[in-house]
Tab-separated table of C-alpha atoms and ligand atoms in Angstrom:
chain	number	residue	atom	x	y	z
A	1	MET	CA	83.058	76.623	91.969
A	2	PHE	CA	83.470	80.291	90.800
A	3	ASP	CA	84.694	81.159	87.296
A	4	ILE	CA	87.336	83.563	88.580
A	5	ILE	CA	88.670	84.379	92.202
A	6	ILE	CA	90.458	87.492	92.470
A	7	ILE	CA	92.990	88.344	95.277
A	8	GLY	CA	92.959	91.831	96.002
A	9	ALA	CA	90.388	94.746	95.440
A	10	GLY	CA	92.481	97.375	94.064
A	11	PRO	CA	91.995	99.072	90.670
A	12	GLY	CA	93.192	95.865	89.173
A	13	GLY	CA	91.072	93.950	91.121
A	14	TYR	CA	87.822	95.524	91.449
A	15	GLU	CA	87.514	96.678	88.054
A	16	THR	CA	88.185	93.126	86.584
A	17	ALA	CA	85.696	91.589	88.955
A	18	ALA	CA	83.023	94.078	87.550
A	19	ASP	CA	83.886	93.547	83.977
A	20	ALA	CA	83.767	89.899	84.669
A	21	ALA	CA	80.373	89.963	86.294
A	22	ALA	CA	79.266	92.029	83.554
A	23	HIS	CA	80.246	89.154	80.905
A	24	GLY	CA	78.108	86.795	83.126
A	25	LEU	CA	80.883	85.214	85.085
A	26	THR	CA	80.753	84.310	88.594
A	27	VAL	CA	83.355	86.020	90.664
A	28	ALA	CA	84.875	85.941	94.203
A	29	ILE	CA	87.008	88.755	95.152
A	30	VAL	CA	89.102	88.541	98.373
A	31	GLU	CA	90.342	91.661	100.176
A	32	ARG	CA	92.018	91.827	103.579
A	33	ASP	CA	91.952	95.601	104.185
A	34	GLN	CA	89.654	98.009	102.577
A	35	MET	CA	88.011	97.982	99.190
A	36	GLY	CA	89.672	100.252	96.545
A	37	GLY	CA	93.415	99.165	97.389
A	38	THR	CA	96.236	101.500	97.410
A	39	CYS	CA	94.982	103.657	94.841
A	40	LEU	CA	91.781	104.651	96.448
A	41	ASN	CA	92.856	104.460	99.985
A	42	ARG	CA	96.613	105.486	100.164
A	43	GLY	CA	97.465	106.368	96.602
A	44	CYS	CA	96.024	108.213	93.858
A	45	ILE	CA	92.775	109.482	95.285
A	46	PRO	CA	93.990	110.983	98.549
A	47	THR	CA	96.976	112.561	97.055
A	48	LYS	CA	94.809	113.939	94.274
A	49	ALA	CA	92.567	115.463	96.990
A	50	LEU	CA	95.616	117.181	98.552
A	51	CYS	CA	96.975	118.260	95.107
A	52	ARG	CA	93.536	119.927	94.440
A	53	ASN	CA	94.078	121.831	97.904
A	54	ALA	CA	97.496	122.729	96.889
A	55	GLU	CA	96.290	124.299	93.441
A	56	VAL	CA	93.641	126.362	95.210
A	57	VAL	CA	96.208	127.775	97.892
A	58	ASN	CA	98.571	128.631	94.913
A	59	LEU	CA	95.758	130.476	93.271
A	60	MET	CA	94.841	132.302	96.603
A	61	ARG	CA	98.630	133.362	96.946
A	62	GLU	CA	98.331	135.277	93.672
A	63	SER	CA	94.856	136.657	94.795
A	64	GLU	CA	95.512	140.057	93.387
A	65	VAL	CA	95.503	138.591	89.753
A	66	TRP	CA	92.106	137.293	90.194
A	67	GLY	CA	90.860	140.706	91.820
A	68	LEU	CA	90.640	139.261	95.409
A	69	LYS	CA	91.861	141.539	98.216
A	70	ILE	CA	92.928	139.394	101.243
A	71	VAL	CA	91.925	141.410	104.297
A	72	GLY	CA	94.239	140.560	107.067
A	73	GLU	CA	96.699	137.690	106.933
A	74	MET	CA	95.870	134.703	104.814
A	75	ALA	CA	96.119	131.784	107.136
A	76	PHE	CA	96.112	128.065	106.192
A	77	ASP	CA	94.686	125.195	108.430
A	78	TYR	CA	95.477	121.529	107.607
A	79	ALA	CA	92.784	120.290	109.533
A	80	PRO	CA	89.840	120.814	106.985
A	81	VAL	CA	92.264	119.691	104.021
A	82	PHE	CA	92.778	116.330	106.012
A	83	GLU	CA	89.028	116.068	106.432
A	84	ARG	CA	88.207	116.548	102.874
A	85	LYS	CA	90.642	114.143	101.755
A	86	GLU	CA	89.249	111.587	104.019
A	87	ALA	CA	85.607	112.471	102.726
A	88	VAL	CA	86.759	112.189	99.194
A	89	VAL	CA	88.294	108.729	100.029
A	90	LYS	CA	85.171	107.408	101.813
A	91	GLN	CA	82.694	108.494	99.166
A	92	LEU	CA	84.574	106.654	96.440
A	93	ARG	CA	85.307	103.452	98.463
A	94	GLU	CA	81.535	103.187	99.234
A	95	GLY	CA	81.074	103.288	95.498
A	96	VAL	CA	83.464	100.593	95.011
A	97	GLU	CA	81.879	98.537	98.020
A	98	MET	CA	78.572	98.932	96.062
A	99	LEU	CA	80.084	97.884	92.866
A	100	MET	CA	81.405	94.775	94.713
A	101	GLY	CA	77.892	93.895	95.800
A	102	VAL	CA	76.202	93.328	92.276
A	103	PRO	CA	74.868	89.918	91.192
A	104	GLY	CA	77.599	87.668	90.080
A	105	ILE	CA	80.237	89.165	92.591
A	106	THR	CA	80.879	87.642	96.140
A	107	ALA	CA	83.197	89.809	98.245
A	108	ILE	CA	85.079	87.985	100.759
A	109	LYS	CA	86.815	89.675	103.753
A	110	GLY	CA	90.055	88.257	104.768
A	111	GLU	CA	93.594	87.149	103.681
A	112	ALA	CA	93.775	84.833	100.894
A	113	THR	CA	96.398	81.952	100.610
A	114	LEU	CA	96.874	79.973	97.434
A	115	LYS	CA	96.533	76.186	98.064
A	116	ASP	CA	96.583	75.038	94.302
A	117	ALA	CA	95.999	76.135	90.965
A	118	ASN	CA	92.092	76.135	91.599
A	119	THR	CA	91.871	76.612	95.362
A	120	VAL	CA	92.315	79.965	97.596
A	121	VAL	CA	91.983	79.525	101.460
A	122	VAL	CA	90.580	82.353	103.299
A	123	ASN	CA	89.870	82.444	107.067
A	124	GLY	CA	90.373	78.481	106.962
A	125	LYS	CA	87.721	78.113	104.348
A	126	GLU	CA	88.608	76.845	100.870
A	127	TYR	CA	87.041	78.438	97.937
A	128	GLN	CA	87.606	76.919	94.281
A	129	ALA	CA	87.513	78.519	90.919
A	130	LYS	CA	88.329	77.863	87.247
A	131	ASN	CA	90.931	80.706	87.204
A	132	ILE	CA	92.607	82.836	89.783
A	133	ILE	CA	93.713	86.375	89.274
A	134	ILE	CA	96.401	87.833	91.732
A	135	ALA	CA	95.975	91.448	92.163
A	136	THR	CA	97.782	91.953	95.369
A	137	GLY	CA	99.565	95.218	94.658
A	138	SER	CA	102.632	96.713	96.172
A	139	ALA	CA	103.853	98.391	99.339
A	140	PRO	CA	106.513	101.055	99.989
A	141	ARG	CA	110.082	99.862	99.467
A	142	GLY	CA	112.731	100.968	101.924
A	143	LEU	CA	116.451	101.836	101.932
A	144	PRO	CA	118.857	99.480	103.513
A	145	ILE	CA	120.344	102.286	105.749
A	146	GLU	CA	120.808	103.061	109.382
A	147	GLY	CA	117.689	104.757	110.928
A	148	ALA	CA	115.571	103.872	107.859
A	149	ASP	CA	112.494	103.111	110.231
A	150	LEU	CA	112.502	106.539	111.606
A	151	ALA	CA	111.347	107.606	107.890
A	152	MET	CA	107.513	107.795	107.232
A	153	THR	CA	106.128	105.825	104.169
A	154	SER	CA	103.519	107.447	101.880
A	155	ASP	CA	101.023	105.488	104.032
A	156	ASP	CA	102.102	107.149	107.229
A	157	ILE	CA	102.385	110.756	105.713
A	158	LEU	CA	98.833	110.297	104.184
A	159	ALA	CA	97.542	109.329	107.631
A	160	MET	CA	99.265	112.384	109.431
A	161	GLU	CA	96.814	114.796	110.705
A	162	THR	CA	99.305	117.671	111.401
A	163	LEU	CA	101.894	119.234	109.251
A	164	PRO	CA	105.573	119.131	110.356
A	165	LYS	CA	107.723	122.349	109.992
A	166	SER	CA	110.103	120.778	107.767
A	167	LEU	CA	110.186	117.692	105.774
A	168	CYS	CA	113.129	115.807	103.980
A	169	ILE	CA	112.038	113.429	101.155
A	170	VAL	CA	114.406	110.836	100.304
A	171	GLY	CA	113.698	110.155	96.720
A	172	GLY	CA	112.611	112.572	93.908
A	173	GLY	CA	110.262	110.151	91.929
A	174	VAL	CA	106.694	110.781	91.251
A	175	ILE	CA	105.566	110.032	94.578
A	176	GLY	CA	108.250	112.155	96.212
A	177	MET	CA	107.688	115.211	93.859
A	178	GLU	CA	103.979	115.176	94.581
A	179	PHE	CA	104.165	115.228	98.315
A	180	ALA	CA	107.062	117.767	97.893
A	181	ALA	CA	104.930	120.255	95.760
A	182	VAL	CA	101.787	119.723	97.977
A	183	PHE	CA	103.475	120.088	101.351
A	184	SER	CA	105.770	122.858	100.529
A	185	THR	CA	102.446	124.751	99.202
A	186	PHE	CA	100.915	124.168	102.443
A	187	GLY	CA	103.939	125.953	104.420
A	188	VAL	CA	106.298	123.160	105.154
A	189	GLU	CA	109.925	123.614	104.404
A	190	VAL	CA	110.813	120.809	101.951
A	191	THR	CA	114.046	119.299	100.957
A	192	VAL	CA	114.275	116.488	98.156
A	193	ILE	CA	117.130	114.244	98.079
A	194	GLU	CA	117.530	112.172	94.820
A	195	TYR	CA	120.043	109.711	93.719
A	196	CYS	CA	119.886	110.306	90.132
A	197	LYS	CA	121.139	113.157	87.951
A	198	GLU	CA	117.574	114.620	87.726
A	199	ILE	CA	114.350	114.044	89.500
A	200	LEU	CA	111.545	111.906	87.875
A	201	PRO	CA	114.149	109.627	86.207
A	202	PRO	CA	111.649	108.100	83.683
A	203	PHE	CA	110.428	111.548	82.390
A	204	ASP	CA	111.824	113.495	79.686
A	205	LYS	CA	114.942	115.444	80.939
A	206	ASP	CA	113.717	118.868	79.649
A	207	VAL	CA	110.304	118.408	81.104
A	208	ALA	CA	111.535	117.293	84.493
A	209	LYS	CA	113.962	120.095	84.615
A	210	ARG	CA	111.450	122.704	84.022
A	211	LEU	CA	109.434	121.290	86.841
A	212	LYS	CA	112.524	121.456	88.943
A	213	THR	CA	113.093	125.121	87.959
A	214	VAL	CA	109.376	125.887	88.858
A	215	LEU	CA	109.365	124.038	92.045
A	216	SER	CA	112.879	125.315	93.272
A	217	LYS	CA	111.587	128.846	92.533
A	218	ARG	CA	108.496	128.204	94.949
A	219	GLY	CA	111.142	127.238	97.776
A	220	ILE	CA	111.559	123.494	97.416
A	221	LYS	CA	115.329	122.647	97.986
A	222	ILE	CA	116.256	119.873	95.488
A	223	ILE	CA	119.505	118.085	95.783
A	224	THR	CA	120.282	115.542	92.879
A	225	SER	CA	123.213	113.132	92.309
A	226	ALA	CA	123.024	112.632	96.079
A	227	ALA	CA	123.216	109.111	97.862
A	228	VAL	CA	121.446	109.012	101.453
A	229	ASN	CA	123.190	106.969	103.823
A	230	GLY	CA	121.675	107.390	107.190
A	231	ILE	CA	118.942	108.951	109.402
A	232	THR	CA	119.304	109.745	113.070
A	233	LYS	CA	117.054	111.545	115.630
A	234	GLY	CA	118.268	113.944	117.947
A	235	ASP	CA	117.075	116.937	119.987
A	236	ASP	CA	116.894	119.393	116.890
A	237	GLY	CA	114.746	116.578	115.013
A	238	MET	CA	116.088	114.327	112.292
A	239	THR	CA	119.129	114.412	110.523
A	240	VAL	CA	119.413	112.810	107.221
A	241	THR	CA	122.923	112.196	106.017
A	242	TYR	CA	124.013	111.939	102.401
A	243	GLU	CA	127.176	111.941	100.141
A	244	LEU	CA	127.243	114.500	97.369
A	245	LYS	CA	130.200	114.507	95.043
A	246	GLY	CA	132.082	112.322	97.439
A	247	LYS	CA	131.533	114.658	100.277
A	248	PRO	CA	129.416	113.825	103.454
A	249	GLN	CA	126.484	116.308	103.673
A	250	SER	CA	123.406	116.568	106.183
A	251	VAL	CA	120.048	118.233	106.331
A	252	THR	CA	118.043	118.424	109.489
A	253	CYS	CA	114.293	118.603	109.611
A	254	GLU	CA	111.219	117.475	111.796
A	255	SER	CA	110.129	114.674	109.659
A	256	VAL	CA	111.515	112.255	106.933
A	257	LEU	CA	109.442	110.684	103.984
A	258	MET	CA	111.163	107.687	102.332
A	259	SER	CA	109.792	107.546	98.839
A	260	VAL	CA	112.308	105.197	97.098
A	261	GLY	CA	109.738	103.188	95.057
A	262	ARG	CA	107.490	100.122	95.807
A	263	GLN	CA	107.686	96.375	96.026
A	264	PRO	CA	105.244	93.754	95.017
A	265	VAL	CA	102.952	92.344	97.942
A	266	LEU	CA	103.163	88.489	97.321
A	267	PRO	CA	100.341	86.201	98.631
A	268	GLN	CA	101.231	83.071	100.472
A	269	GLY	CA	101.134	79.866	98.617
A	270	LEU	CA	103.008	80.993	95.439
A	271	ASP	CA	105.773	78.425	96.311
A	272	ALA	CA	103.161	75.807	96.755
A	273	VAL	CA	101.669	76.321	93.537
A	274	GLY	CA	104.927	76.748	91.730
A	275	ILE	CA	104.386	80.102	90.411
A	276	THR	CA	107.638	81.831	89.123
A	277	VAL	CA	108.662	85.240	90.820
A	278	SER	CA	111.407	87.258	89.857
A	279	ARG	CA	112.952	90.288	91.716
A	280	ARG	CA	110.491	92.613	89.816
A	281	GLY	CA	107.289	90.690	90.857
A	282	ILE	CA	105.192	87.513	89.568
A	283	GLU	CA	106.225	86.763	86.037
A	284	VAL	CA	103.552	86.992	83.597
A	285	ASP	CA	103.120	86.481	79.716
A	286	ASP	CA	101.361	88.910	77.484
A	287	ASN	CA	98.054	87.748	78.712
A	288	MET	CA	99.161	88.289	82.057
A	289	MET	CA	99.142	84.606	82.786
A	290	THR	CA	101.859	83.220	85.191
A	291	ASN	CA	103.612	79.893	84.403
A	292	VAL	CA	100.792	77.996	85.991
A	293	PRO	CA	97.982	77.900	83.549
A	294	GLY	CA	94.886	79.431	84.792
A	295	VAL	CA	96.565	81.484	87.201
A	296	TYR	CA	96.985	85.136	86.337
A	297	ALA	CA	98.751	88.239	88.049
A	298	ILE	CA	97.794	91.808	87.225
A	299	GLY	CA	98.676	95.237	88.458
A	300	ASP	CA	101.670	96.374	90.771
A	301	VAL	CA	102.267	92.718	91.890
A	302	ASN	CA	103.793	91.864	88.505
A	303	GLY	CA	106.034	95.058	88.451
A	304	ARG	CA	105.472	95.788	84.908
A	305	MET	CA	104.072	99.204	85.310
A	306	MET	CA	102.949	100.404	88.749
A	307	LEU	CA	100.082	102.626	87.653
A	308	ALA	CA	96.486	102.382	88.559
A	309	HIS	CA	94.973	102.451	84.991
A	310	ALA	CA	97.825	99.907	83.755
A	311	ALA	CA	96.524	97.515	86.577
A	312	SER	CA	92.991	97.910	85.182
A	313	ALA	CA	94.018	97.358	81.580
A	314	GLN	CA	96.099	94.370	82.513
A	315	GLY	CA	92.919	92.889	84.326
A	316	GLN	CA	90.839	93.350	80.913
A	317	ARG	CA	93.659	91.597	79.158
A	318	ALA	CA	93.541	88.563	81.519
A	319	LEU	CA	89.647	88.649	81.523
A	320	HIS	CA	89.780	88.630	77.791
A	321	ALA	CA	92.063	85.497	77.838
A	322	ILE	CA	89.993	83.814	80.213
A	323	LEU	CA	86.861	84.397	77.968
A	324	GLY	CA	89.029	83.576	74.821
A	325	LYS	CA	88.037	87.067	73.318
A	326	ALA	CA	90.402	88.746	70.987
A	327	ASP	CA	91.626	91.927	72.609
A	328	ASP	CA	93.675	94.900	71.009
A	329	ILE	CA	94.569	96.548	74.035
A	330	LYS	CA	98.147	98.272	73.524
A	331	LEU	CA	99.638	97.746	76.892
A	332	ASP	CA	102.870	99.458	76.114
A	333	ILE	CA	100.970	102.826	75.229
A	334	VAL	CA	100.445	103.940	78.775
A	335	PRO	CA	100.115	107.608	79.887
A	336	SER	CA	101.661	108.596	83.075
A	337	ALA	CA	101.522	111.788	85.004
A	338	VAL	CA	102.790	113.820	87.992
A	339	PHE	CA	100.117	115.904	89.653
A	340	THR	CA	102.280	118.961	90.620
A	341	VAL	CA	101.545	122.564	89.550
A	342	PRO	CA	102.228	122.608	86.935
A	343	GLU	CA	101.515	118.966	85.878
A	344	LEU	CA	103.806	116.595	83.973
A	345	ALA	CA	102.522	113.989	81.631
A	346	MET	CA	104.162	111.614	79.034
A	347	VAL	CA	103.394	108.661	76.699
A	348	GLY	CA	105.808	106.674	74.681
A	349	LEU	CA	109.553	107.119	74.302
A	350	THR	CA	111.732	109.970	75.541
A	351	GLU	CA	114.308	111.793	73.429
A	352	GLU	CA	116.984	110.063	75.040
A	353	GLN	CA	115.329	106.581	74.812
A	354	CYS	CA	115.075	107.352	70.776
A	355	GLU	CA	118.711	108.003	70.648
A	356	GLU	CA	119.792	104.833	72.603
A	357	ARG	CA	117.703	102.844	70.249
A	358	GLY	CA	119.057	104.626	67.133
A	359	LEU	CA	115.458	105.752	65.953
A	360	ASP	CA	115.231	108.164	63.338
A	361	VAL	CA	112.860	110.951	64.643
A	362	THR	CA	112.060	114.690	64.622
A	363	VAL	CA	111.254	116.364	67.850
A	364	LYS	CA	109.325	119.612	67.851
A	365	LYS	CA	108.031	121.816	70.869
A	366	ALA	CA	105.271	124.114	71.516
A	367	PHE	CA	104.921	126.438	74.418
A	368	PHE	CA	102.026	127.362	76.584
A	369	ARG	CA	102.952	130.966	76.839
A	370	SER	CA	101.906	131.053	73.067
A	371	ASN	CA	98.454	129.706	73.840
A	372	GLY	CA	95.542	131.961	74.235
A	373	LYS	CA	93.769	129.923	76.788
A	374	ALA	CA	97.001	129.457	78.682
A	375	VAL	CA	97.522	133.052	78.968
A	376	ALA	CA	93.834	133.736	79.857
A	377	MET	CA	94.380	131.223	82.831
A	378	ASN	CA	97.591	132.686	83.786
A	379	GLU	CA	99.130	129.361	83.434
A	380	THR	CA	101.889	130.269	80.781
A	381	ASP	CA	104.583	128.209	82.438
A	382	GLY	CA	104.704	124.943	80.190
A	383	LEU	CA	106.138	123.274	77.308
A	384	LEU	CA	105.115	120.209	75.053
A	385	LYS	CA	107.461	118.162	73.021
A	386	MET	CA	106.257	115.706	70.423
A	387	ILE	CA	108.686	113.115	68.880
A	388	VAL	CA	107.586	111.621	65.397
A	389	ASP	CA	109.260	108.758	63.536
A	390	ASN	CA	110.608	110.165	60.152
A	391	THR	CA	109.657	107.368	58.128
A	392	THR	CA	106.012	106.352	59.316
A	393	ARG	CA	105.170	109.902	60.552
A	394	GLN	CA	103.569	108.099	63.495
A	395	ILE	CA	104.087	109.603	67.026
A	396	VAL	CA	106.671	107.869	69.066
A	397	GLY	CA	106.389	110.070	72.329
A	398	CYS	CA	104.928	113.166	73.775
A	399	HIS	CA	105.893	114.789	77.001
A	400	ILE	CA	104.139	117.775	78.577
A	401	CYS	CA	104.932	120.177	81.330
A	402	GLY	CA	101.925	122.526	82.121
A	403	ALA	CA	98.586	123.183	83.349
A	404	HIS	CA	96.165	120.005	82.881
A	405	ALA	CA	99.025	117.946	81.157
A	406	ALA	CA	97.508	114.770	82.563
A	407	ASP	CA	94.270	115.516	80.389
A	408	LEU	CA	96.044	116.927	77.360
A	409	ILE	CA	98.061	113.720	76.947
A	410	GLN	CA	95.219	111.495	76.324
A	411	GLU	CA	94.671	112.692	72.824
A	412	VAL	CA	98.141	111.656	72.017
A	413	VAL	CA	97.476	108.251	73.548
A	414	THR	CA	94.415	107.853	71.541
A	415	ALA	CA	96.314	108.637	68.097
A	416	MET	CA	99.161	106.497	69.066
A	417	ASN	CA	96.782	103.537	70.087
A	418	ALA	CA	95.162	103.935	66.632
A	419	GLY	CA	98.857	103.863	64.997
A	420	ALA	CA	97.733	107.432	63.349
A	421	THR	CA	100.289	109.720	61.787
A	422	VAL	CA	101.056	113.209	63.333
A	423	ASP	CA	98.902	114.358	60.208
A	424	LEU	CA	95.788	112.984	61.806
A	425	LEU	CA	96.262	115.178	64.835
A	426	ALA	CA	97.385	118.384	62.833
A	427	HIS	CA	94.285	117.858	60.442
A	428	SER	CA	91.718	117.564	63.441
A	429	ILE	CA	90.131	120.711	64.242
A	430	HIS	CA	90.902	121.636	67.761
A	431	GLY	CA	88.325	123.901	69.517
A	432	HIS	CA	89.598	127.635	70.404
A	433	PRO	CA	90.575	128.711	72.952
A	434	THR	CA	91.716	125.379	74.584
A	435	LEU	CA	94.815	124.254	75.936
A	436	SER	CA	94.905	121.217	73.324
A	437	GLU	CA	95.926	123.763	70.936
A	438	VAL	CA	99.338	123.411	72.333
A	439	VAL	CA	99.220	119.821	70.929
A	440	LEU	CA	98.090	121.368	67.521
A	441	ALA	CA	101.004	123.982	67.693
A	442	ALA	CA	103.388	121.219	68.103
A	443	VAL	CA	102.030	118.768	65.399
A	444	LYS	CA	101.570	121.645	62.671
A	445	GLN	CA	105.402	121.971	62.697
A	446	PHE	CA	106.014	118.510	61.102
B	1	FAD	P1	96.636	97.621	94.826
B	1	FAD	O1	95.815	99.075	94.605
B	1	FAD	O2	97.877	97.978	95.650
B	1	FAD	O3	95.414	96.695	95.521
B	1	FAD	C1	95.904	95.639	96.109
B	1	FAD	C2	94.915	94.915	97.130
B	1	FAD	O4	95.290	93.584	97.494
B	1	FAD	C3	95.034	95.816	98.644
B	1	FAD	O5	93.970	96.285	98.742
B	1	FAD	C4	95.574	94.770	99.510
B	1	FAD	O6	94.945	95.073	100.764
B	1	FAD	C5	94.904	93.549	98.836
B	1	FAD	N1	95.899	92.321	99.227
B	1	FAD	C6	97.110	92.210	99.297
B	1	FAD	N2	97.368	90.847	99.491
B	1	FAD	C7	96.207	90.158	99.796
B	1	FAD	C8	95.885	88.927	100.251
B	1	FAD	N3	96.844	87.903	100.358
B	1	FAD	N4	94.797	88.601	100.551
B	1	FAD	C9	93.715	89.500	100.251
B	1	FAD	N5	94.062	90.679	99.855
B	1	FAD	C10	95.334	91.091	99.700
B	1	FAD	N6	98.844	105.532	90.169
B	1	FAD	C11	98.379	106.031	89.083
B	1	FAD	O7	97.885	105.683	88.020
B	1	FAD	N7	98.018	107.620	89.404
B	1	FAD	C12	98.364	108.164	90.403
B	1	FAD	O8	98.307	109.337	90.783
B	1	FAD	C13	98.866	107.481	91.415
B	1	FAD	N8	99.255	108.093	92.571
B	1	FAD	C14	99.790	107.420	93.509
B	1	FAD	C15	100.160	107.917	94.945
B	1	FAD	C16	100.716	107.245	95.918
B	1	FAD	C17	101.120	107.891	97.026
B	1	FAD	C18	101.066	105.953	95.791
B	1	FAD	C19	101.396	104.996	96.780
B	1	FAD	C20	100.656	105.254	94.650
B	1	FAD	C21	99.953	105.887	93.529
B	1	FAD	N9	99.864	105.226	92.371
B	1	FAD	C22	99.091	105.846	91.182
B	1	FAD	C23	99.984	103.776	92.114
B	1	FAD	C24	98.676	103.126	92.227
B	1	FAD	O9	98.040	103.278	93.372
B	1	FAD	C25	98.869	101.637	92.100
B	1	FAD	O10	99.541	101.419	90.818
B	1	FAD	C26	97.583	100.832	91.937
B	1	FAD	O11	96.876	101.054	93.216
B	1	FAD	C27	97.769	99.328	91.674
B	1	FAD	O12	96.888	98.519	91.734
B	1	FAD	P2	96.517	97.069	91.992
B	1	FAD	O13	95.192	96.718	91.840
B	1	FAD	O14	97.614	96.315	91.448
B	1	FAD	O15	97.000	96.865	93.698
């Protein structure tokens, strides 16, 4: 009997397996596909490899700024970009495969089915454990519209070896906007159709608008408040029909990407074990335990927050519960980012959420154009918005659009996690010249 069986080897599953083994527990990890899950094979990592290529192409487009003279016409070839992405994924996957081979961990290849609260069946063989952690992740969600099957998913677009001339992206969320930015930089004519009033609905409106302006200037056509209702295929390519302000409209393109969110992947046997599932995913308590004692569900499958680092943090919480160890991981202080150029990043509440909750807060902004390092980097397009509670002076939220936003937000995450006041950041010496001085410029205003 193992101490823990983990189903699914994404960032939730494999990091928890490694941590559990480091604590001296015996772990079996079952994976039906490739080690690393969505994040490593079809998510965070391949997209960020492409984002880096896009960043370099953007820099080359302004080559004169960097003193480079392009002799002849600058040409772009997707084949080496695709190969680089594959190589990055392979290298990191091999690292996870090695990690899952350390003493204490038994990796099992196959599809896991739950039999009871202590038994998992894989390839007809039964494995038993004191605890089970379900970390089966999520898969792309579709839209119930005619022709939905003509569209690619994020999995398909990452497997595509040649670029289409034009691409219509249904859904202007994080995944949709990252692909929009990347493929438009690679020369694809991109149209994004978003149902909500603004792209990136969970992000601060000012920050999302700023990104929209930058990307629109770069040639991406962004249509908001539009409801897509069908996709058809004809001699001219694909036609996506949508309704905008009550009027039927359409866009014709070579390919369509559907990126309207993700849904949990549920292993078989949940009913047999009596595990409660809602529309969002497997229901869990604050320790990530399901309604069945000893069975936990972490990461995308519980639908709480579909981010890789959230999956890993939830795995740690479940492991600590199993070990009976106190744990002060604050699962509600989670940074999220959009890896476009410029990047977006956020943590905590938005200004709108503060208003809805009637919180007494002050909002201050700082701009990248006043930051020495940003000017030296030619990355002056950006803004940082800091939200602070007027009574406690604690940081309630921070929203950034600008170069390296995803790295800059981490300082604020740490401060929020420590329950620090804004004064702690204001009194911390920030190196010069660094982009982190944008954070300092904001907090000094309180
Ligand atoms: P997954 O990574 O989905 O892993 C689940 C694993 O379980 C899979 O390998 C699957 O094969 C396996 N499995 C499922 N059912 C069974 C079964 N019955 N038996 C055995 N194995 C099973 N997040 C970020 O934080 N940052 C990003 O930049 C980011 N970019 C993304 C870009 C894209 C295009 C996508 C699609 C996602 C992105 N995400 C990003 C989200 C991130 O990938 C997920 O939040 C994360 O992978 C969730 O981890 P997980 O461990 O819960 O599940």
